[in-house]
Short mmCIF file of C-alpha atoms and ligand atoms in Angstrom, two decimals:
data_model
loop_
_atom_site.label_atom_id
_atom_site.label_comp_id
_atom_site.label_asym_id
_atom_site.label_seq_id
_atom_site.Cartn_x
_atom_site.Cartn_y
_atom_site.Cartn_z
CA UNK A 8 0.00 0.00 0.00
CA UNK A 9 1.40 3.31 -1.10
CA UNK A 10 2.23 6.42 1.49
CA UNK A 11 -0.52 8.08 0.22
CA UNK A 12 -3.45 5.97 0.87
CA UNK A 13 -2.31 4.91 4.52
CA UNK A 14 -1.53 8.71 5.00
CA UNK A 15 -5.05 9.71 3.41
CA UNK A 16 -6.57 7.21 5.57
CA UNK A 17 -5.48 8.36 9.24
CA UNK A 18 -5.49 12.39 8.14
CA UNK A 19 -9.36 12.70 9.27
CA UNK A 20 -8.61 11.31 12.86
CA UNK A 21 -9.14 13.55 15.35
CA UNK A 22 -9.07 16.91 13.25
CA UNK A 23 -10.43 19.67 14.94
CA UNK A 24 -12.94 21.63 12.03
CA UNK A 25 -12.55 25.21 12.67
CA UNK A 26 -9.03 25.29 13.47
CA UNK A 27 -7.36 22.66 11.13
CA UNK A 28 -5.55 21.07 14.24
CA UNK A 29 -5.27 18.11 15.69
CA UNK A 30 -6.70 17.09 19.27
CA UNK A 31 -5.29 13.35 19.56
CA UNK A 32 -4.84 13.53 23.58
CA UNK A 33 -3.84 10.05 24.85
CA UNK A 34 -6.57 7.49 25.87
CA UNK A 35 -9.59 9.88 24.27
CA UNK A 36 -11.98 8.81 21.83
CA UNK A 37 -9.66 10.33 19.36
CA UNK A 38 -6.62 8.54 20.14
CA UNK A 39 -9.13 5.34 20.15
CA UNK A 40 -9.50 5.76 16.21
CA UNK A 41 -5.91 6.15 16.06
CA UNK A 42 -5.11 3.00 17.57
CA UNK A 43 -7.51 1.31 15.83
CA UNK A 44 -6.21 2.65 12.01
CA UNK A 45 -2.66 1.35 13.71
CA UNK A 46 -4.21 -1.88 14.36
CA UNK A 47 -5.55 -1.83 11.32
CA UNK A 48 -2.66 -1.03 9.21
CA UNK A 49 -1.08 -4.38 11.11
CA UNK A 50 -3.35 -6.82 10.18
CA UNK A 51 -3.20 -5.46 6.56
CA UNK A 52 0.27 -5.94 6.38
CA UNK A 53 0.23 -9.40 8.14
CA UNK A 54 2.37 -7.70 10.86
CA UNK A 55 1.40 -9.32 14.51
CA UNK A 56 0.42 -6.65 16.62
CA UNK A 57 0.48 -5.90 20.62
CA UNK A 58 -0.13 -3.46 22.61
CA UNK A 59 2.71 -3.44 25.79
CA UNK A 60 1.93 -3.23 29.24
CA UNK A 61 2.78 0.58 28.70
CA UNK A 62 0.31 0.92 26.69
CA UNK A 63 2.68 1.44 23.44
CA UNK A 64 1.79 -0.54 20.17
CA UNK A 65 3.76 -2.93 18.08
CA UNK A 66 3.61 -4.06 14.94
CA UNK A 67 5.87 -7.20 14.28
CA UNK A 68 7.14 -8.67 11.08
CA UNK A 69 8.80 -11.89 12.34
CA UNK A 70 11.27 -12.98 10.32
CA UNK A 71 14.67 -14.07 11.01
CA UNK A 72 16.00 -14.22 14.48
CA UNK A 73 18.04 -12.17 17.39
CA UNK A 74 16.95 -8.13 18.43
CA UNK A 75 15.05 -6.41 16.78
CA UNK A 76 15.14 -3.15 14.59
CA UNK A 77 12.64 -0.86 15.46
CA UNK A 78 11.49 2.44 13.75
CA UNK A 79 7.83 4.46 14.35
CA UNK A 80 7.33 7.96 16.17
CA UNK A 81 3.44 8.63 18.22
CA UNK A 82 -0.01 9.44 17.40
CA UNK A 83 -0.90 11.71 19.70
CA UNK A 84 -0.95 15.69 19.68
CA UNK A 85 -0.26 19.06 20.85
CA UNK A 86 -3.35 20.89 20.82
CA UNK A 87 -4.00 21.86 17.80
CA UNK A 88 -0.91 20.32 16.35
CA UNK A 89 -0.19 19.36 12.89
CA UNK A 90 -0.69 16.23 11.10
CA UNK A 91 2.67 14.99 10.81
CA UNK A 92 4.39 15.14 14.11
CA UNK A 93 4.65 12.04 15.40
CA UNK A 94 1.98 10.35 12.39
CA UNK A 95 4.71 10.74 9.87
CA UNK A 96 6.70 8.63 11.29
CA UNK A 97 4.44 5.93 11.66
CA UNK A 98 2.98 5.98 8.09
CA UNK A 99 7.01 6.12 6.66
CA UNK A 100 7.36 3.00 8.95
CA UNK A 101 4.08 1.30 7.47
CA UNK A 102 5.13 2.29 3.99
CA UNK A 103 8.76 1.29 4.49
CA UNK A 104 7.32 -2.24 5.36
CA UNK A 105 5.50 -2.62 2.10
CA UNK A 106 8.17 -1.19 0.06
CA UNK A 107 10.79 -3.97 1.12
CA UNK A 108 7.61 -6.86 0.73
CA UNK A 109 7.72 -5.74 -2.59
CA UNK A 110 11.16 -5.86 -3.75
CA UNK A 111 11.16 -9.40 -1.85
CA UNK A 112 13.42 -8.45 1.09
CA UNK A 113 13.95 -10.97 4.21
CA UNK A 114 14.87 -9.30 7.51
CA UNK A 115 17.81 -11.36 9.03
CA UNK A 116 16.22 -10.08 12.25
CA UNK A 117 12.48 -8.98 13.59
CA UNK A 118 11.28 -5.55 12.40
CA UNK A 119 8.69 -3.63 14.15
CA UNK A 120 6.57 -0.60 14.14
CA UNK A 121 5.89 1.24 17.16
CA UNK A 122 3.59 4.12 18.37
CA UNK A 123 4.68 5.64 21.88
CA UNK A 124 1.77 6.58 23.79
CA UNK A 125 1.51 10.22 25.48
CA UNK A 126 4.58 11.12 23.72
CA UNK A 127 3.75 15.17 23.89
CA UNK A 128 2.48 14.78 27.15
CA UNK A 129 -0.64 16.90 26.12
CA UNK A 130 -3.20 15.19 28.72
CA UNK A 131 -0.75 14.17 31.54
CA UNK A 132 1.68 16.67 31.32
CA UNK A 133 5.16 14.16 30.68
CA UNK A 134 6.64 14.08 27.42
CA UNK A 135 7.54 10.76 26.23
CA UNK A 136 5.42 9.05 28.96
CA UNK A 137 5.21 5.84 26.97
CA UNK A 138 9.07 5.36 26.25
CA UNK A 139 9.77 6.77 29.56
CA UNK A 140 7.97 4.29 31.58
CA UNK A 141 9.11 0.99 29.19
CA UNK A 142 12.88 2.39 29.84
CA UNK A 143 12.47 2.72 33.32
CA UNK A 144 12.71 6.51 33.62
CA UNK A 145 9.83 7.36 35.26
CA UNK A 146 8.30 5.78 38.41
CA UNK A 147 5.53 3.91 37.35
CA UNK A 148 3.36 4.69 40.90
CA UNK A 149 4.29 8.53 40.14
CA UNK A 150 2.96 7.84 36.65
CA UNK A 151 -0.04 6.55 37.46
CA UNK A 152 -1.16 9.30 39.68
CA UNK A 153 0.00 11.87 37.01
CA UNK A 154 -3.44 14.16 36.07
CA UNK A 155 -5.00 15.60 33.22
CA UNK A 156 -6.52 18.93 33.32
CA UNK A 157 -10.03 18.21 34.41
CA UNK A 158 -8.56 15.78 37.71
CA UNK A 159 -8.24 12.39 35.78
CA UNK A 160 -5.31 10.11 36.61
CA UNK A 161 -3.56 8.31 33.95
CA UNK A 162 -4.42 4.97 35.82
CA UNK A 163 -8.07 5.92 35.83
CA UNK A 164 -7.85 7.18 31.88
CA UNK A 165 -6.43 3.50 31.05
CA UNK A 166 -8.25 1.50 33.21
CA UNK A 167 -11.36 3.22 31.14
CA UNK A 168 -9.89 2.23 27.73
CA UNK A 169 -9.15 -1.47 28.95
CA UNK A 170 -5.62 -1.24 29.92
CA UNK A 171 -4.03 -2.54 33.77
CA UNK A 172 -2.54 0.68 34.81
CA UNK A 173 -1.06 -1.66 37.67
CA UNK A 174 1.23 -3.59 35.12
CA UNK A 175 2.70 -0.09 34.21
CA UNK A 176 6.81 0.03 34.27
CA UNK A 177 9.71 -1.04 33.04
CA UNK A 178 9.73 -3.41 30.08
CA UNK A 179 13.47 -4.78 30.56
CA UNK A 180 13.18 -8.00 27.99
CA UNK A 181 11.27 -5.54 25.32
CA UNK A 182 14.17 -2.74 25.78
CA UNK A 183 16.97 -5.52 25.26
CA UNK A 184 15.62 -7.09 22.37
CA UNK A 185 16.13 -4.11 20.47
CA UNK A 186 18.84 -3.78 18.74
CA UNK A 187 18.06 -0.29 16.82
CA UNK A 188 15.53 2.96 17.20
CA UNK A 189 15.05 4.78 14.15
CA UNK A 190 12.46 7.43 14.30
CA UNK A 191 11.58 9.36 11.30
CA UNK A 192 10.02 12.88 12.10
CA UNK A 193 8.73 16.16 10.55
CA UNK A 194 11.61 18.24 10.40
CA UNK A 195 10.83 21.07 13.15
CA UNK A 196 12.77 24.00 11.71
CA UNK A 197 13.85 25.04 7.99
CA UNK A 198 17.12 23.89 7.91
CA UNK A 199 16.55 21.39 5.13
CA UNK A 200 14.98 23.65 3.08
CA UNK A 201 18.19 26.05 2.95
CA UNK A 202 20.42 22.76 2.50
CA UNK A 203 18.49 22.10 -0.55
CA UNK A 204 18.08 18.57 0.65
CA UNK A 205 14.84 16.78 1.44
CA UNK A 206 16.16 14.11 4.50
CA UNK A 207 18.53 15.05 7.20
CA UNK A 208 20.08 12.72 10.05
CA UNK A 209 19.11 13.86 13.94
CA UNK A 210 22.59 14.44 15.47
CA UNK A 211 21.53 15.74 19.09
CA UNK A 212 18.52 16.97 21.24
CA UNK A 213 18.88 19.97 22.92
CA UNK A 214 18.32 19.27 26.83
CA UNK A 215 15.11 20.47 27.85
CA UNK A 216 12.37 20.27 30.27
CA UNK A 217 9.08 21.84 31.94
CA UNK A 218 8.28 23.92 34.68
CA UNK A 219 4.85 24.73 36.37
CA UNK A 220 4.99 28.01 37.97
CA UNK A 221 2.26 28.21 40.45
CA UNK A 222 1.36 31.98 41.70
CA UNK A 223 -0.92 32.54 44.71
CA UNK A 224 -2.50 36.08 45.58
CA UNK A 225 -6.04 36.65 46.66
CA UNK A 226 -9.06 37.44 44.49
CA UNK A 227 -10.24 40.83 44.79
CA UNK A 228 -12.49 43.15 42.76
CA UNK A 229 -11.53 44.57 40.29
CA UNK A 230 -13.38 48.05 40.38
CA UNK A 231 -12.46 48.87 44.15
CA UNK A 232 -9.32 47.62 45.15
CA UNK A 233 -6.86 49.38 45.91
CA UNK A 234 -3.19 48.58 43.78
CA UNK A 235 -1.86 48.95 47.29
CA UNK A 236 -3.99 46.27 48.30
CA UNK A 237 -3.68 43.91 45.61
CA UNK A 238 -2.04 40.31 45.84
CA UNK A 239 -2.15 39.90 42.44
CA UNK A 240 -0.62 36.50 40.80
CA UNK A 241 -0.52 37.79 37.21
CA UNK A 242 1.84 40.72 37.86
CA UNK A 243 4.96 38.21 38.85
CA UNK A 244 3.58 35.83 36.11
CA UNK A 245 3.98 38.73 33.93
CA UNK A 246 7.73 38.93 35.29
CA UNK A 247 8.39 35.57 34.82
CA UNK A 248 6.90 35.89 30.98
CA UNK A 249 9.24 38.44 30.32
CA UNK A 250 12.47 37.01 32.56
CA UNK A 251 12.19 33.61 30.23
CA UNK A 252 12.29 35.87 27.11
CA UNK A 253 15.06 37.70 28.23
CA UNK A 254 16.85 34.93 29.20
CA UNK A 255 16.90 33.01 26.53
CA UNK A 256 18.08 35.55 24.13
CA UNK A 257 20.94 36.18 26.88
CA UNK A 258 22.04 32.10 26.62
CA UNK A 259 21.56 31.43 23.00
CA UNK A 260 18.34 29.49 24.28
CA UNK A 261 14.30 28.76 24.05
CA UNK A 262 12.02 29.67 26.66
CA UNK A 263 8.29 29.67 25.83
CA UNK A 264 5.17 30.23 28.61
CA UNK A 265 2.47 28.25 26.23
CA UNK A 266 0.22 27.36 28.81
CA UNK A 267 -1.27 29.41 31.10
CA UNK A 268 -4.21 28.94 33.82
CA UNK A 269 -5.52 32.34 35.78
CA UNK A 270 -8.43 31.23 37.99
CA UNK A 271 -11.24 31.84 38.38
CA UNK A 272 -10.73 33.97 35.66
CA UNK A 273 -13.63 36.68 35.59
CA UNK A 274 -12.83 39.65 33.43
CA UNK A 275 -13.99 41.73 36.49
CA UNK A 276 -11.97 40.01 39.11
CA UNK A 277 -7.90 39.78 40.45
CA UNK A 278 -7.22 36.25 39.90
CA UNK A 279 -6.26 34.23 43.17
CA UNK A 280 -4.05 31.54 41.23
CA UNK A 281 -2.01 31.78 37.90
CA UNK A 282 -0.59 28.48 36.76
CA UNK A 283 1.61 28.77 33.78
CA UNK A 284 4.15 26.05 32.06
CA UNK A 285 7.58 27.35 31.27
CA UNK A 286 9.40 25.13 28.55
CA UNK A 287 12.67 25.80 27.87
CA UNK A 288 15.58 24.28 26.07
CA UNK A 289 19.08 25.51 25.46
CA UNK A 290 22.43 24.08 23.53
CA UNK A 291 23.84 22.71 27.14
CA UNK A 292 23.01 21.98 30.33
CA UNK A 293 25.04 25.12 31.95
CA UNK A 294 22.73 27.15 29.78
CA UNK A 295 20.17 25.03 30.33
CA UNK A 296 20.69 26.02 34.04
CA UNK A 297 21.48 29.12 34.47
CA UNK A 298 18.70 30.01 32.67
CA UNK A 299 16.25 28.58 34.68
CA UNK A 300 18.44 30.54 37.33
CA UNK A 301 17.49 33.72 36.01
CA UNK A 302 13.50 33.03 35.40
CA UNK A 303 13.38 31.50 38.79
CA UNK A 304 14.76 34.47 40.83
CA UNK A 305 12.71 37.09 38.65
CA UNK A 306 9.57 35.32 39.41
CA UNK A 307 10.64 35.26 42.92
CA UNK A 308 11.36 38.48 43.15
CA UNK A 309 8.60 40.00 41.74
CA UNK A 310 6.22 37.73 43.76
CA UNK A 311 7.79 38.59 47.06
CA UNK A 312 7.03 42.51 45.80
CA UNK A 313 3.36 41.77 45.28
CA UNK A 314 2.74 39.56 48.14
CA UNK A 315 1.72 36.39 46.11
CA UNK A 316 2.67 33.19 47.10
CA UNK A 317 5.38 31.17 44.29
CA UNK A 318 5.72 27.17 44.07
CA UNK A 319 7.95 26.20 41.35
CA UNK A 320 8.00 22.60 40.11
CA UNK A 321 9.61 20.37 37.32
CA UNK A 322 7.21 18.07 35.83
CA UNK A 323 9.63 17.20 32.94
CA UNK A 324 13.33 17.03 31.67
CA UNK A 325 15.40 15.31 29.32
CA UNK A 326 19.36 15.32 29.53
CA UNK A 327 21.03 16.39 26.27
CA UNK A 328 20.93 13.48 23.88
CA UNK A 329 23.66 12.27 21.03
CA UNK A 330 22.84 9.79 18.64
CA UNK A 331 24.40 7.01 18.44
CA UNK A 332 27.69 7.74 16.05
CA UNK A 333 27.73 4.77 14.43
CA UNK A 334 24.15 4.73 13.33
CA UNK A 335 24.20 8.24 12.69
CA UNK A 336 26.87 7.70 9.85
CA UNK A 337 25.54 4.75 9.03
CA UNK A 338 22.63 6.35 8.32
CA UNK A 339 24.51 8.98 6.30
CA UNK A 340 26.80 7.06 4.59
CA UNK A 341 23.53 5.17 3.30
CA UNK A 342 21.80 8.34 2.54
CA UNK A 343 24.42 9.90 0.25
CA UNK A 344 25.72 7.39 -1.78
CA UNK A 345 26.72 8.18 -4.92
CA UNK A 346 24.60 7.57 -7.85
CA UNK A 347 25.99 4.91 -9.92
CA UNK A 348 26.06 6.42 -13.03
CA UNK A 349 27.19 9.93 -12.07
CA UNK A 350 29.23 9.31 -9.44
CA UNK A 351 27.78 12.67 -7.62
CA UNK A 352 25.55 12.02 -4.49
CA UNK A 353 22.15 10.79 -5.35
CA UNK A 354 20.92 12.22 -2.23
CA UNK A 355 22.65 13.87 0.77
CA UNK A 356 21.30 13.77 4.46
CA UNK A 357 22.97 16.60 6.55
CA UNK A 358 23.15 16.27 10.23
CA UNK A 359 20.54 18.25 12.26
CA UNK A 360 20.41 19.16 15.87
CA UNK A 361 17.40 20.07 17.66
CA UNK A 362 15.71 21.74 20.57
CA UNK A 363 12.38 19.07 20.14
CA UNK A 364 11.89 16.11 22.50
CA UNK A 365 11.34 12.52 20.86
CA UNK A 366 10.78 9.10 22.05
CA UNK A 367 14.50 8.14 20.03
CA UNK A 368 15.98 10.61 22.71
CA UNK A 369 14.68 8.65 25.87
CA UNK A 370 15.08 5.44 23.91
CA UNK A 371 18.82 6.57 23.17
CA UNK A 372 19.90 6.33 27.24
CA UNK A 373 19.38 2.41 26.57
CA UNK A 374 19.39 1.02 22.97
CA UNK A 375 21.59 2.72 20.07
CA UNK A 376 18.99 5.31 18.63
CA UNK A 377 18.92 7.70 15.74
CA UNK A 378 16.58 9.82 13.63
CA UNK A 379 15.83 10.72 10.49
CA UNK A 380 14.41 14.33 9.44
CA UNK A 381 11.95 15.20 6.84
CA UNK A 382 12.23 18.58 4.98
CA UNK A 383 9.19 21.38 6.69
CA UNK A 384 9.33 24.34 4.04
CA UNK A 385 8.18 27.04 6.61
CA UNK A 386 9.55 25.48 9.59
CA UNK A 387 6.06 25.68 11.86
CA UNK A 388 5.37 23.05 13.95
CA UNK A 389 2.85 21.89 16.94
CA UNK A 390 0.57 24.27 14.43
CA UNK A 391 -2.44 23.59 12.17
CA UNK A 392 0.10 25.34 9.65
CA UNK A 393 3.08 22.43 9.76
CA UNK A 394 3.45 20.83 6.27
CA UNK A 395 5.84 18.38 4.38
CA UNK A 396 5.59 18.08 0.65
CA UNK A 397 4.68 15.01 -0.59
CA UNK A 398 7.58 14.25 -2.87
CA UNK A 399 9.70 14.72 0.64
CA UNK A 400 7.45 11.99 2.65
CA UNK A 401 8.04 9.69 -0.38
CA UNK A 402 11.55 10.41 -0.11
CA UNK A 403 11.31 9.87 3.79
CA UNK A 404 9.67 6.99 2.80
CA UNK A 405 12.69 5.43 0.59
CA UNK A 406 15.48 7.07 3.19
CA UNK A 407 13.58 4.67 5.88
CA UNK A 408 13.34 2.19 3.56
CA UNK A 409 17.39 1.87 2.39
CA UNK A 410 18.05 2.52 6.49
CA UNK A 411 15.81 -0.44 7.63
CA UNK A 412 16.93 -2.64 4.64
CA UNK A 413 20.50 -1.99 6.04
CA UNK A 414 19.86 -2.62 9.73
CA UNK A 415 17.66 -5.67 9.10
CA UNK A 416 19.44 -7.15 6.17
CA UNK A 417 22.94 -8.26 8.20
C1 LIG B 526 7.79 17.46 21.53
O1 LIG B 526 7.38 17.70 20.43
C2 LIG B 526 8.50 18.48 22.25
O2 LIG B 526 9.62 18.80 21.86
O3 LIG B 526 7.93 19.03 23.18
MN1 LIG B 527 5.73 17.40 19.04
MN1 LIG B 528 6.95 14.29 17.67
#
């Protein structure tokens, strides 16, 4: 089955109609669907599919013997997000398996397609839940009890959709029968487009983490208090908006408030809480740090001066991440061969960093990992607007391809 028809097939999923995005939160009736076209997709392709006691999916062509190569992304979404973070992945992976059926190709070892669950941590608030728990690097009691906005645990939103949130944890046999991660992804920046090259190679991650910054003041009205009188959270959440900015442009860095919670939130009233996420993600973990220096004593500062009440708390991180060398220039070596009858490079795959989280980059603390990158003309992701040409997921598509022929083939 061509790209195009499994792609065609999963775009409707969970689309939000008047904005264009995408509203796949984990374990909803959206996420269902998805599931369901992965499960789907399996059986089409005679793959054997499971879904592990994380909650992740597999789809396993079993053939030949020893660890496995694995490649596949997630399903789920930002809110709002676009249709190929995390999907692309998964329908390269799909389409990657058909394309070496039909040239006749016989994996020396198991192949599989996987979808993490909760990767963007949309509903309970950790990225990579999914590949965090099967590696071990979350609790799996502190996962359970991990909330969504409206109060539901994770344990209660998979006992709903059939799962055993008590057989949540650490997956050891699954993690050492794999013998390679490659995750294909959207390309999150432009840098392919100015390299002229549709595929690039994931060299690092950027470390990178989340914050919740939790102001308390004291609602008041807000046609007769005084300002002398006011405990009022947004002013050092306003601080803290403006200290992130500030210091990321001071440590070559990212810092981005994206999510934001003023209650009760009356037009006529001073909030008495302001819950806001800071994400932020720098080059290195000294910049990483003394970043989060700067915000943190800002927002203190400012919420000592208005008499509002600051708890600080990190509900995410990931450690800077290399990819494996070897795989990495495997990968590359594969991707820019020269054409035969030219002798220039057919293709070239250049090697990207980047400041976004990914399953491969919790997966790469325990099995050799890598990534590849598809071209994004404008850049915009975790946006209605994010796009990849066509012509560039079919060339993802054969880039996957060559890469899993390589990995499974000796
Ligand atoms: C995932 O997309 C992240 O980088 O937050
Ligand atoms: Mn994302
Ligand atoms: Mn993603």
């Amino acid at each position: 089955m061509r790209f195009a028809e499994l792609w065609d097939e999963l775009l409707p999923i969970g689309r939000d109609e008047q904005t264009g995005g995408y509203r796949r939160y984990s374990w909803t009736e959206a996420d269902t669907a998805c599931r369901a076209w992965f499960l789907r997709t399996a059986a089409l392709f005679g793959l054997r599919a499971e879904c592990d006691r994380n909650g992740n999916l597999w789809a396993w062509w079993e053939e030949g013997t020893g660890r496995a190569v694995v490649t596949g992304s997630h399903l789920d979404s930002v809110p709002d997000g676009g249709a190929f973070d995390g999907p692309l992945g998964i329908v390269t992976a799909f389409a990657a398996v058909d394309q070496l059926r039909a040239r006749g190709f016989r994996p020396v070892r198991p192949l599989a397609v996987a979808a993490f669950t909760e990767e963007e941590g949309a509903r309970f608030g950790v990225a990579c839940l999914g590949s965090r728990l099967m590696t071990g690097a979350i609790e799996p009691a502190a996962a359970r009890e991990l909330r969504d906005g409206t109060g539901v645990s994770l344990a209660a939103a998979m006992s709903a959709a059939g799962l055993d949130p008590d057989a949540l944890g650490p997956d050891e046999k699954r993690v050492a029968g794999i013998d390679a991660y490659v995750e294909l992804h959207i390309e999150q920046g432009s840098a392919l487009g100015a390299l002229g090259a549709a595929v690039g190679v994931g060299s690092v991650i950027w470390p990178h983490g989340r914050w919740l910054f939790d102001f308390t003041g004291r609602a008041d009205h807000a046609g007769t208090t005084r300002l002398s009188d006011r405990h009022d959270p947004m002013l050092p959440y306003a601080a803290a908006v403006l200290a992130a900015r500030q210091a990321a442009a001071g440590h070559g860095a990212l810092a981005t408030f994206g999510k934001v919670v003023a209650e009760p939130g009356a037009a006529n009233a001073i909030c008495s809480t302001v819950r806001a996420w800071l994400d932020a993600r720098a080059p290195d973990a000294a910049a990483l740090d003394r970043l989060l220096g700067q915000v943190t004593a800002e927002a203190t500062d400012a919420a000592v001066q208005h008499g509002v009440g600051l708890e600080i708390r990190r509900e995410s991180f990931t450690a800077e991440v290399s990819f494996d060398l070897r795989l990495r220039d495997r990968m590359a070596s594969l991707l820019g061969r020269p054409d035969a009858g030219t002798g220039r490079p057919a293709t070239s795959a250049p090697a990207l960093p980047t400041g976004a989280g990914h399953d491969a980059g919790v997966l790469a603390a325990r099995v050799p990992s890598g990534m590849l990158f598809v071209r994004n003309p404008s850049g915009v992701s975790h946006s209605p607007a994010e796009h990849a040409e066509r012509a560039d997921c079919e060339a993802g598509v054969s880039a996957l391809t060559a890469v899993l022929a390589d990995l499974a083939g000796q």
